[in-house]
């Protein structure tokens, strides 16, 4: 026990020194030192996604795909909150972006989301109280895997506002006035809780963990609210989905 505490303290001190050096001189050497220090975050996220995606990930090296997300997080981190939480979202986004270039991976993410939604709807229609663990059991998944699956769906390009078919997505020119009008109209369909989460996630650039702490909700509940909000907004926003999806 004491050994673990000593190791944790040593790691925290080492990280603090690396950040201090980077803030003093944001050069390649100091950035690479931080990248090496936190590469375990990429490995952890890649491992969880690999377990979920299985063969659908193909020959994509998930760790290599996640490194740019870590580097981007190092560049953008302003010291607010835990770096691990800040970086995790960006690492996951870059991996999902790379993986969903494959049709089979994209289809798996969409089909899994459909199964989860169907299970959740069936439990709601039963009229009995249920937890996320019940939803996970219904689709033969663990709760962490369920969260990973729904997170991948939210982050995946082309699937955040509707269950798009292969080749979907918009290539139309952006009409910003129309985009603003549609966004305003679609937001009116949301409950107060959904509006709060959408604004915090997309406009205040808060992580799900930060939102859960502010609102006093579980991370899975924040994810459920966010997913439900996007489903309501899909009719108006699907055409502009690629603009609206949070670039974390």
PDB file of C-alpha atoms in Angstrom:
ATOM      1  CA  UNK A   1       0.000   0.000   0.000  1.00  0.00           C
ATOM      2  CA  UNK A   2       2.719   2.463   1.020  1.00  0.00           C
ATOM      3  CA  UNK A   3       4.760   1.471  -2.013  1.00  0.00           C
ATOM      4  CA  UNK A   4       1.834   2.378  -4.257  1.00  0.00           C
ATOM      5  CA  UNK A   5       1.478   5.764  -2.561  1.00  0.00           C
ATOM      6  CA  UNK A   6       5.180   6.482  -3.018  1.00  0.00           C
ATOM      7  CA  UNK A   7       4.998   5.473  -6.680  1.00  0.00           C
ATOM      8  CA  UNK A   8       1.944   7.679  -7.234  1.00  0.00           C
ATOM      9  CA  UNK A   9       3.665  10.651  -5.612  1.00  0.00           C
ATOM     10  CA  UNK A  10       6.781  10.089  -7.706  1.00  0.00           C
ATOM     11  CA  UNK A  11       4.689   9.914 -10.900  1.00  0.00           C
ATOM     12  CA  UNK A  12       2.810  13.105  -9.977  1.00  0.00           C
ATOM     13  CA  UNK A  13       6.077  14.942  -9.289  1.00  0.00           C
ATOM     14  CA  UNK A  14       7.573  13.718 -12.552  1.00  0.00           C
ATOM     15  CA  UNK A  15       4.534  14.886 -14.511  1.00  0.00           C
ATOM     16  CA  UNK A  16       4.532  18.259 -12.769  1.00  0.00           C
ATOM     17  CA  UNK A  17       8.168  18.804 -13.745  1.00  0.00           C
ATOM     18  CA  UNK A  18       7.485  17.830 -17.356  1.00  0.00           C
ATOM     19  CA  UNK A  19       4.569  20.264 -17.562  1.00  0.00           C
ATOM     20  CA  UNK A  20       6.635  23.028 -15.992  1.00  0.00           C
ATOM     21  CA  UNK A  21       9.379  22.478 -18.550  1.00  0.00           C
ATOM     22  CA  UNK A  22       6.866  22.449 -21.408  1.00  0.00           C
ATOM     23  CA  UNK A  23       5.190  25.669 -20.285  1.00  0.00           C
ATOM     24  CA  UNK A  24       8.570  27.343 -20.026  1.00  0.00           C
ATOM     25  CA  UNK A  25       9.639  26.182 -23.486  1.00  0.00           C
ATOM     26  CA  UNK A  26       7.004  24.642 -25.760  1.00  0.00           C
ATOM     27  CA  UNK A  27       9.483  22.932 -28.023  1.00  0.00           C
ATOM     28  CA  UNK A  28       9.518  19.513 -29.641  1.00  0.00           C
ATOM     29  CA  UNK A  29      11.759  17.961 -26.995  1.00  0.00           C
ATOM     30  CA  UNK A  30       9.472  18.909 -24.095  1.00  0.00           C
ATOM     31  CA  UNK A  31       6.362  17.969 -26.060  1.00  0.00           C
ATOM     32  CA  UNK A  32       7.799  14.545 -26.888  1.00  0.00           C
ATOM     33  CA  UNK A  33       8.687  14.013 -23.234  1.00  0.00           C
ATOM     34  CA  UNK A  34       5.049  14.629 -22.256  1.00  0.00           C
ATOM     35  CA  UNK A  35       3.849  12.395 -25.082  1.00  0.00           C
ATOM     36  CA  UNK A  36       6.009   9.537 -23.798  1.00  0.00           C
ATOM     37  CA  UNK A  37       4.802  10.144 -20.234  1.00  0.00           C
ATOM     38  CA  UNK A  38       1.141   9.914 -21.194  1.00  0.00           C
ATOM     39  CA  UNK A  39       1.265   7.362 -24.003  1.00  0.00           C
ATOM     40  CA  UNK A  40      -0.322   4.884 -21.584  1.00  0.00           C
ATOM     41  CA  UNK A  41      -3.585   6.861 -21.985  1.00  0.00           C
ATOM     42  CA  UNK A  42      -3.569   6.046 -25.690  1.00  0.00           C
ATOM     43  CA  UNK A  43      -2.875   2.384 -24.964  1.00  0.00           C
ATOM     44  CA  UNK A  44      -5.757   2.242 -22.463  1.00  0.00           C
ATOM     45  CA  UNK A  45      -8.292   3.840 -24.817  1.00  0.00           C
ATOM     46  CA  UNK A  46      -7.082   1.754 -27.769  1.00  0.00           C
ATOM     47  CA  UNK A  47      -7.378  -1.415 -25.700  1.00  0.00           C
ATOM     48  CA  UNK A  48     -10.992  -0.680 -24.724  1.00  0.00           C
ATOM     49  CA  UNK A  49     -11.962   0.215 -28.287  1.00  0.00           C
ATOM     50  CA  UNK A  50     -10.186  -2.841 -29.657  1.00  0.00           C
ATOM     51  CA  UNK A  51     -12.147  -5.104 -27.310  1.00  0.00           C
ATOM     52  CA  UNK A  52     -15.381  -3.493 -28.504  1.00  0.00           C
ATOM     53  CA  UNK A  53     -14.634  -3.320 -32.248  1.00  0.00           C
ATOM     54  CA  UNK A  54     -12.880  -6.663 -32.601  1.00  0.00           C
ATOM     55  CA  UNK A  55     -12.151  -7.633 -36.203  1.00  0.00           C
ATOM     56  CA  UNK A  56     -14.127  -4.616 -37.487  1.00  0.00           C
ATOM     57  CA  UNK A  57     -11.068  -2.493 -36.715  1.00  0.00           C
ATOM     58  CA  UNK A  58      -9.193  -4.487 -39.356  1.00  0.00           C
ATOM     59  CA  UNK A  59      -5.483  -3.816 -39.561  1.00  0.00           C
ATOM     60  CA  UNK A  60      -5.824  -0.294 -38.134  1.00  0.00           C
ATOM     61  CA  UNK A  61      -3.207   0.328 -35.438  1.00  0.00           C
ATOM     62  CA  UNK A  62      -5.393   1.959 -32.790  1.00  0.00           C
ATOM     63  CA  UNK A  63      -2.434   3.177 -30.732  1.00  0.00           C
ATOM     64  CA  UNK A  64      -0.867   4.926 -33.729  1.00  0.00           C
ATOM     65  CA  UNK A  65      -4.275   6.395 -34.550  1.00  0.00           C
ATOM     66  CA  UNK A  66      -4.620   7.816 -31.035  1.00  0.00           C
ATOM     67  CA  UNK A  67      -1.205   9.490 -30.751  1.00  0.00           C
ATOM     68  CA  UNK A  68      -2.265  12.637 -32.689  1.00  0.00           C
ATOM     69  CA  UNK A  69      -5.116  13.060 -30.211  1.00  0.00           C
ATOM     70  CA  UNK A  70      -2.676  12.981 -27.312  1.00  0.00           C
ATOM     71  CA  UNK A  71      -0.384  15.515 -28.988  1.00  0.00           C
ATOM     72  CA  UNK A  72      -3.361  17.768 -29.734  1.00  0.00           C
ATOM     73  CA  UNK A  73      -4.395  17.564 -26.079  1.00  0.00           C
ATOM     74  CA  UNK A  74      -0.905  18.571 -24.944  1.00  0.00           C
ATOM     75  CA  UNK A  75      -1.040  21.620 -27.220  1.00  0.00           C
ATOM     76  CA  UNK A  76      -4.516  22.684 -26.045  1.00  0.00           C
ATOM     77  CA  UNK A  77      -4.486  21.831 -22.337  1.00  0.00           C
ATOM     78  CA  UNK A  78      -4.757  24.992 -20.230  1.00  0.00           C
ATOM     79  CA  UNK A  79      -4.295  23.368 -16.836  1.00  0.00           C
ATOM     80  CA  UNK A  80      -8.019  23.266 -16.019  1.00  0.00           C
ATOM     81  CA  UNK A  81      -9.186  19.908 -14.682  1.00  0.00           C
ATOM     82  CA  UNK A  82      -7.327  16.622 -14.984  1.00  0.00           C
ATOM     83  CA  UNK A  83      -5.226  16.266 -18.111  1.00  0.00           C
ATOM     84  CA  UNK A  84      -6.138  12.580 -18.262  1.00  0.00           C
ATOM     85  CA  UNK A  85      -9.836  13.456 -18.750  1.00  0.00           C
ATOM     86  CA  UNK A  86      -9.058  16.238 -21.216  1.00  0.00           C
ATOM     87  CA  UNK A  87      -6.779  14.020 -23.288  1.00  0.00           C
ATOM     88  CA  UNK A  88      -8.987  10.935 -23.139  1.00  0.00           C
ATOM     89  CA  UNK A  89     -11.774  12.533 -25.193  1.00  0.00           C
ATOM     90  CA  UNK A  90      -9.371  13.721 -27.878  1.00  0.00           C
ATOM     91  CA  UNK A  91      -7.566  10.398 -28.080  1.00  0.00           C
ATOM     92  CA  UNK A  92     -10.850   8.542 -28.422  1.00  0.00           C
ATOM     93  CA  UNK A  93     -12.066  10.934 -31.129  1.00  0.00           C
ATOM     94  CA  UNK A  94      -8.957  10.517 -33.291  1.00  0.00           C
ATOM     95  CA  UNK A  95      -9.126   6.721 -33.008  1.00  0.00           C
ATOM     96  CA  UNK A  96     -12.833   6.615 -33.846  1.00  0.00           C
ATOM     97  CA  UNK A  97     -12.283   8.950 -36.805  1.00  0.00           C
ATOM     98  CA  UNK A  98      -9.610   6.636 -38.180  1.00  0.00           C
ATOM     99  CA  UNK A  99     -11.483   3.403 -37.549  1.00  0.00           C
ATOM    100  CA  UNK A 100     -14.775   4.599 -39.043  1.00  0.00           C
ATOM    101  CA  UNK A 101     -13.095   5.075 -42.411  1.00  0.00           C
ATOM    102  CA  UNK A 102     -13.793   1.344 -42.617  1.00  0.00           C
ATOM    103  CA  UNK A 103     -17.378   0.527 -43.596  1.00  0.00           C
ATOM    104  CA  UNK A 104     -17.581  -2.570 -41.395  1.00  0.00           C
ATOM    105  CA  UNK A 105     -16.448  -0.645 -38.302  1.00  0.00           C
ATOM    106  CA  UNK A 106     -18.920   2.142 -38.972  1.00  0.00           C
ATOM    107  CA  UNK A 107     -21.702  -0.374 -39.462  1.00  0.00           C
ATOM    108  CA  UNK A 108     -20.810  -2.153 -36.217  1.00  0.00           C
ATOM    109  CA  UNK A 109     -20.983   1.150 -34.300  1.00  0.00           C
ATOM    110  CA  UNK A 110     -24.374   1.991 -35.830  1.00  0.00           C
ATOM    111  CA  UNK A 111     -25.833  -1.503 -35.386  1.00  0.00           C
ATOM    112  CA  UNK A 112     -24.673  -1.658 -31.768  1.00  0.00           C
ATOM    113  CA  UNK A 113     -26.331   1.697 -31.096  1.00  0.00           C
ATOM    114  CA  UNK A 114     -29.569   0.358 -32.605  1.00  0.00           C
ATOM    115  CA  UNK A 115     -29.451  -2.694 -30.335  1.00  0.00           C
ATOM    116  CA  UNK A 116     -28.819  -0.557 -27.261  1.00  0.00           C
ATOM    117  CA  UNK A 117     -31.657   1.830 -28.140  1.00  0.00           C
ATOM    118  CA  UNK A 118     -34.045  -1.080 -28.741  1.00  0.00           C
ATOM    119  CA  UNK A 119     -33.121  -2.650 -25.393  1.00  0.00           C
ATOM    120  CA  UNK A 120     -33.519   0.665 -23.560  1.00  0.00           C
ATOM    121  CA  UNK A 121     -36.903   1.270 -25.210  1.00  0.00           C
ATOM    122  CA  UNK A 122     -38.121  -2.229 -24.277  1.00  0.00           C
ATOM    123  CA  UNK A 123     -37.122  -1.644 -20.656  1.00  0.00           C
ATOM    124  CA  UNK A 124     -38.862   1.739 -20.635  1.00  0.00           C
ATOM    125  CA  UNK A 125     -42.034   0.215 -22.069  1.00  0.00           C
ATOM    126  CA  UNK A 126     -42.020  -2.454 -19.353  1.00  0.00           C
ATOM    127  CA  UNK A 127     -42.859   0.290 -16.880  1.00  0.00           C
ATOM    128  CA  UNK A 128     -40.407  -1.056 -14.337  1.00  0.00           C
ATOM    129  CA  UNK A 129     -37.452   0.962 -13.015  1.00  0.00           C
ATOM    130  CA  UNK A 130     -34.143  -0.048 -14.562  1.00  0.00           C
ATOM    131  CA  UNK A 131     -30.477   0.862 -14.479  1.00  0.00           C
ATOM    132  CA  UNK A 132     -27.781   1.088 -17.133  1.00  0.00           C
ATOM    133  CA  UNK A 133     -26.585  -2.328 -15.934  1.00  0.00           C
ATOM    134  CA  UNK A 134     -29.971  -3.742 -17.026  1.00  0.00           C
ATOM    135  CA  UNK A 135     -29.550  -2.210 -20.481  1.00  0.00           C
ATOM    136  CA  UNK A 136     -26.036  -3.647 -20.689  1.00  0.00           C
ATOM    137  CA  UNK A 137     -27.259  -7.097 -19.665  1.00  0.00           C
ATOM    138  CA  UNK A 138     -30.013  -6.989 -22.292  1.00  0.00           C
ATOM    139  CA  UNK A 139     -27.451  -6.505 -25.066  1.00  0.00           C
ATOM    140  CA  UNK A 140     -24.911  -8.875 -23.493  1.00  0.00           C
ATOM    141  CA  UNK A 141     -22.391  -6.139 -22.675  1.00  0.00           C
ATOM    142  CA  UNK A 142     -20.711  -4.792 -19.570  1.00  0.00           C
ATOM    143  CA  UNK A 143     -21.562  -1.234 -18.479  1.00  0.00           C
ATOM    144  CA  UNK A 144     -18.083   0.061 -19.479  1.00  0.00           C
ATOM    145  CA  UNK A 145     -18.493  -1.573 -22.910  1.00  0.00           C
ATOM    146  CA  UNK A 146     -21.949  -0.008 -23.220  1.00  0.00           C
ATOM    147  CA  UNK A 147     -20.516   3.431 -22.459  1.00  0.00           C
ATOM    148  CA  UNK A 148     -17.696   2.820 -24.943  1.00  0.00           C
ATOM    149  CA  UNK A 149     -20.180   1.811 -27.644  1.00  0.00           C
ATOM    150  CA  UNK A 150     -22.412   4.845 -27.151  1.00  0.00           C
ATOM    151  CA  UNK A 151     -19.423   7.156 -26.944  1.00  0.00           C
ATOM    152  CA  UNK A 152     -18.083   5.751 -30.226  1.00  0.00           C
ATOM    153  CA  UNK A 153     -21.467   6.384 -31.806  1.00  0.00           C
ATOM    154  CA  UNK A 154     -21.553  10.001 -30.607  1.00  0.00           C
ATOM    155  CA  UNK A 155     -18.024  10.680 -31.799  1.00  0.00           C
ATOM    156  CA  UNK A 156     -18.178   8.801 -35.086  1.00  0.00           C
ATOM    157  CA  UNK A 157     -18.428  10.986 -38.154  1.00  0.00           C
ATOM    158  CA  UNK A 158     -21.674  10.394 -39.989  1.00  0.00           C
ATOM    159  CA  UNK A 159     -23.641   8.849 -37.160  1.00  0.00           C
ATOM    160  CA  UNK A 160     -24.243  11.440 -34.490  1.00  0.00           C
ATOM    161  CA  UNK A 161     -27.610  12.687 -35.719  1.00  0.00           C
ATOM    162  CA  UNK A 162     -29.040   9.760 -37.617  1.00  0.00           C
ATOM    163  CA  UNK A 163     -28.441   6.133 -38.493  1.00  0.00           C
ATOM    164  CA  UNK A 164     -26.869   6.975 -41.852  1.00  0.00           C
ATOM    165  CA  UNK A 165     -26.439   4.438 -44.592  1.00  0.00           C
ATOM    166  CA  UNK A 166     -22.984   3.831 -46.053  1.00  0.00           C
ATOM    167  CA  UNK A 167     -21.893   6.782 -48.140  1.00  0.00           C
ATOM    168  CA  UNK A 168     -24.094   9.165 -46.177  1.00  0.00           C
ATOM    169  CA  UNK A 169     -23.173  12.638 -45.050  1.00  0.00           C
ATOM    170  CA  UNK A 170     -23.466  16.045 -46.601  1.00  0.00           C
ATOM    171  CA  UNK A 171     -21.317  17.524 -49.321  1.00  0.00           C
ATOM    172  CA  UNK A 172     -23.529  20.608 -49.682  1.00  0.00           C
ATOM    173  CA  UNK A 173     -22.120  24.121 -49.280  1.00  0.00           C
ATOM    174  CA  UNK A 174     -22.681  25.630 -45.840  1.00  0.00           C
ATOM    175  CA  UNK A 175     -25.506  28.157 -45.549  1.00  0.00           C
ATOM    176  CA  UNK A 176     -24.676  29.624 -42.145  1.00  0.00           C
ATOM    177  CA  UNK A 177     -27.957  31.508 -41.813  1.00  0.00           C
ATOM    178  CA  UNK A 178     -29.911  28.325 -42.478  1.00  0.00           C
ATOM    179  CA  UNK A 179     -27.641  26.371 -40.139  1.00  0.00           C
ATOM    180  CA  UNK A 180     -28.283  28.865 -37.320  1.00  0.00           C
ATOM    181  CA  UNK A 181     -32.030  28.740 -37.975  1.00  0.00           C
ATOM    182  CA  UNK A 182     -32.151  24.948 -37.976  1.00  0.00           C
ATOM    183  CA  UNK A 183     -30.027  24.713 -34.851  1.00  0.00           C
ATOM    184  CA  UNK A 184     -32.285  27.135 -32.984  1.00  0.00           C
ATOM    185  CA  UNK A 185     -35.394  25.214 -34.068  1.00  0.00           C
ATOM    186  CA  UNK A 186     -33.913  21.831 -33.168  1.00  0.00           C
ATOM    187  CA  UNK A 187     -32.825  23.074 -29.729  1.00  0.00           C
ATOM    188  CA  UNK A 188     -36.421  24.047 -28.968  1.00  0.00           C
ATOM    189  CA  UNK A 189     -37.324  20.347 -29.070  1.00  0.00           C
ATOM    190  CA  UNK A 190     -35.048  19.562 -26.132  1.00  0.00           C
ATOM    191  CA  UNK A 191     -35.849  19.408 -22.448  1.00  0.00           C
ATOM    192  CA  UNK A 192     -34.034  21.800 -20.119  1.00  0.00           C
ATOM    193  CA  UNK A 193     -31.662  19.022 -19.028  1.00  0.00           C
ATOM    194  CA  UNK A 194     -30.857  18.146 -22.645  1.00  0.00           C
ATOM    195  CA  UNK A 195     -30.243  21.795 -23.550  1.00  0.00           C
ATOM    196  CA  UNK A 196     -27.836  22.141 -20.616  1.00  0.00           C
ATOM    197  CA  UNK A 197     -25.832  19.060 -21.586  1.00  0.00           C
ATOM    198  CA  UNK A 198     -25.697  19.965 -25.305  1.00  0.00           C
ATOM    199  CA  UNK A 199     -24.562  23.524 -24.562  1.00  0.00           C
ATOM    200  CA  UNK A 200     -21.961  22.351 -22.047  1.00  0.00           C
ATOM    201  CA  UNK A 201     -20.595  19.623 -24.327  1.00  0.00           C
ATOM    202  CA  UNK A 202     -20.597  21.422 -27.676  1.00  0.00           C
ATOM    203  CA  UNK A 203     -20.321  25.104 -26.831  1.00  0.00           C
ATOM    204  CA  UNK A 204     -18.523  25.274 -23.505  1.00  0.00           C
ATOM    205  CA  UNK A 205     -16.238  22.401 -24.581  1.00  0.00           C
ATOM    206  CA  UNK A 206     -16.651  20.526 -21.300  1.00  0.00           C
ATOM    207  CA  UNK A 207     -15.929  16.822 -21.016  1.00  0.00           C
ATOM    208  CA  UNK A 208     -18.647  14.372 -19.944  1.00  0.00           C
ATOM    209  CA  UNK A 209     -16.872  13.972 -16.614  1.00  0.00           C
ATOM    210  CA  UNK A 210     -16.917  17.734 -16.027  1.00  0.00           C
ATOM    211  CA  UNK A 211     -20.605  17.879 -16.954  1.00  0.00           C
ATOM    212  CA  UNK A 212     -21.437  14.997 -14.636  1.00  0.00           C
ATOM    213  CA  UNK A 213     -19.680  16.757 -11.746  1.00  0.00           C
ATOM    214  CA  UNK A 214     -21.424  20.082 -12.412  1.00  0.00           C
ATOM    215  CA  UNK A 215     -24.903  18.558 -12.771  1.00  0.00           C
ATOM    216  CA  UNK A 216     -24.442  15.852 -10.144  1.00  0.00           C
ATOM    217  CA  UNK A 217     -25.120  13.036 -12.605  1.00  0.00           C
ATOM    218  CA  UNK A 218     -23.419   9.765 -13.423  1.00  0.00           C
ATOM    219  CA  UNK A 219     -21.282   9.735 -16.571  1.00  0.00           C
ATOM    220  CA  UNK A 220     -23.643   7.177 -18.128  1.00  0.00           C
ATOM    221  CA  UNK A 221     -26.616   9.461 -17.462  1.00  0.00           C
ATOM    222  CA  UNK A 222     -24.852  12.376 -19.179  1.00  0.00           C
ATOM    223  CA  UNK A 223     -24.165  10.117 -22.144  1.00  0.00           C
ATOM    224  CA  UNK A 224     -27.807   8.993 -22.248  1.00  0.00           C
ATOM    225  CA  UNK A 225     -29.074  12.590 -22.167  1.00  0.00           C
ATOM    226  CA  UNK A 226     -26.630  13.668 -24.879  1.00  0.00           C
ATOM    227  CA  UNK A 227     -27.530  10.732 -27.115  1.00  0.00           C
ATOM    228  CA  UNK A 228     -31.245  11.341 -26.623  1.00  0.00           C
ATOM    229  CA  UNK A 229     -30.861  15.044 -27.423  1.00  0.00           C
ATOM    230  CA  UNK A 230     -29.112  14.304 -30.694  1.00  0.00           C
ATOM    231  CA  UNK A 231     -31.821  11.844 -31.677  1.00  0.00           C
ATOM    232  CA  UNK A 232     -34.401  14.614 -31.234  1.00  0.00           C
ATOM    233  CA  UNK A 233     -32.278  17.054 -33.250  1.00  0.00           C
ATOM    234  CA  UNK A 234     -31.539  14.686 -36.121  1.00  0.00           C
ATOM    235  CA  UNK A 235     -34.496  15.663 -38.347  1.00  0.00           C
ATOM    236  CA  UNK A 236     -33.340  19.266 -38.583  1.00  0.00           C
ATOM    237  CA  UNK A 237     -29.587  18.850 -38.191  1.00  0.00           C
ATOM    238  CA  UNK A 238     -28.653  15.657 -40.078  1.00  0.00           C
ATOM    239  CA  UNK A 239     -27.679  17.580 -43.202  1.00  0.00           C
ATOM    240  CA  UNK A 240     -25.257  19.686 -41.182  1.00  0.00           C
ATOM    241  CA  UNK A 241     -24.092  16.898 -38.879  1.00  0.00           C
ATOM    242  CA  UNK A 242     -20.423  17.044 -39.947  1.00  0.00           C
ATOM    243  CA  UNK A 243     -20.223  20.674 -38.820  1.00  0.00           C
ATOM    244  CA  UNK A 244     -22.040  20.178 -35.551  1.00  0.00           C
ATOM    245  CA  UNK A 245     -20.228  17.060 -34.308  1.00  0.00           C
ATOM    246  CA  UNK A 246     -17.820  18.124 -31.598  1.00  0.00           C
ATOM    247  CA  UNK A 247     -14.244  18.064 -32.806  1.00  0.00           C
ATOM    248  CA  UNK A 248     -12.648  16.836 -29.604  1.00  0.00           C
TER     249      UNK A 248
END
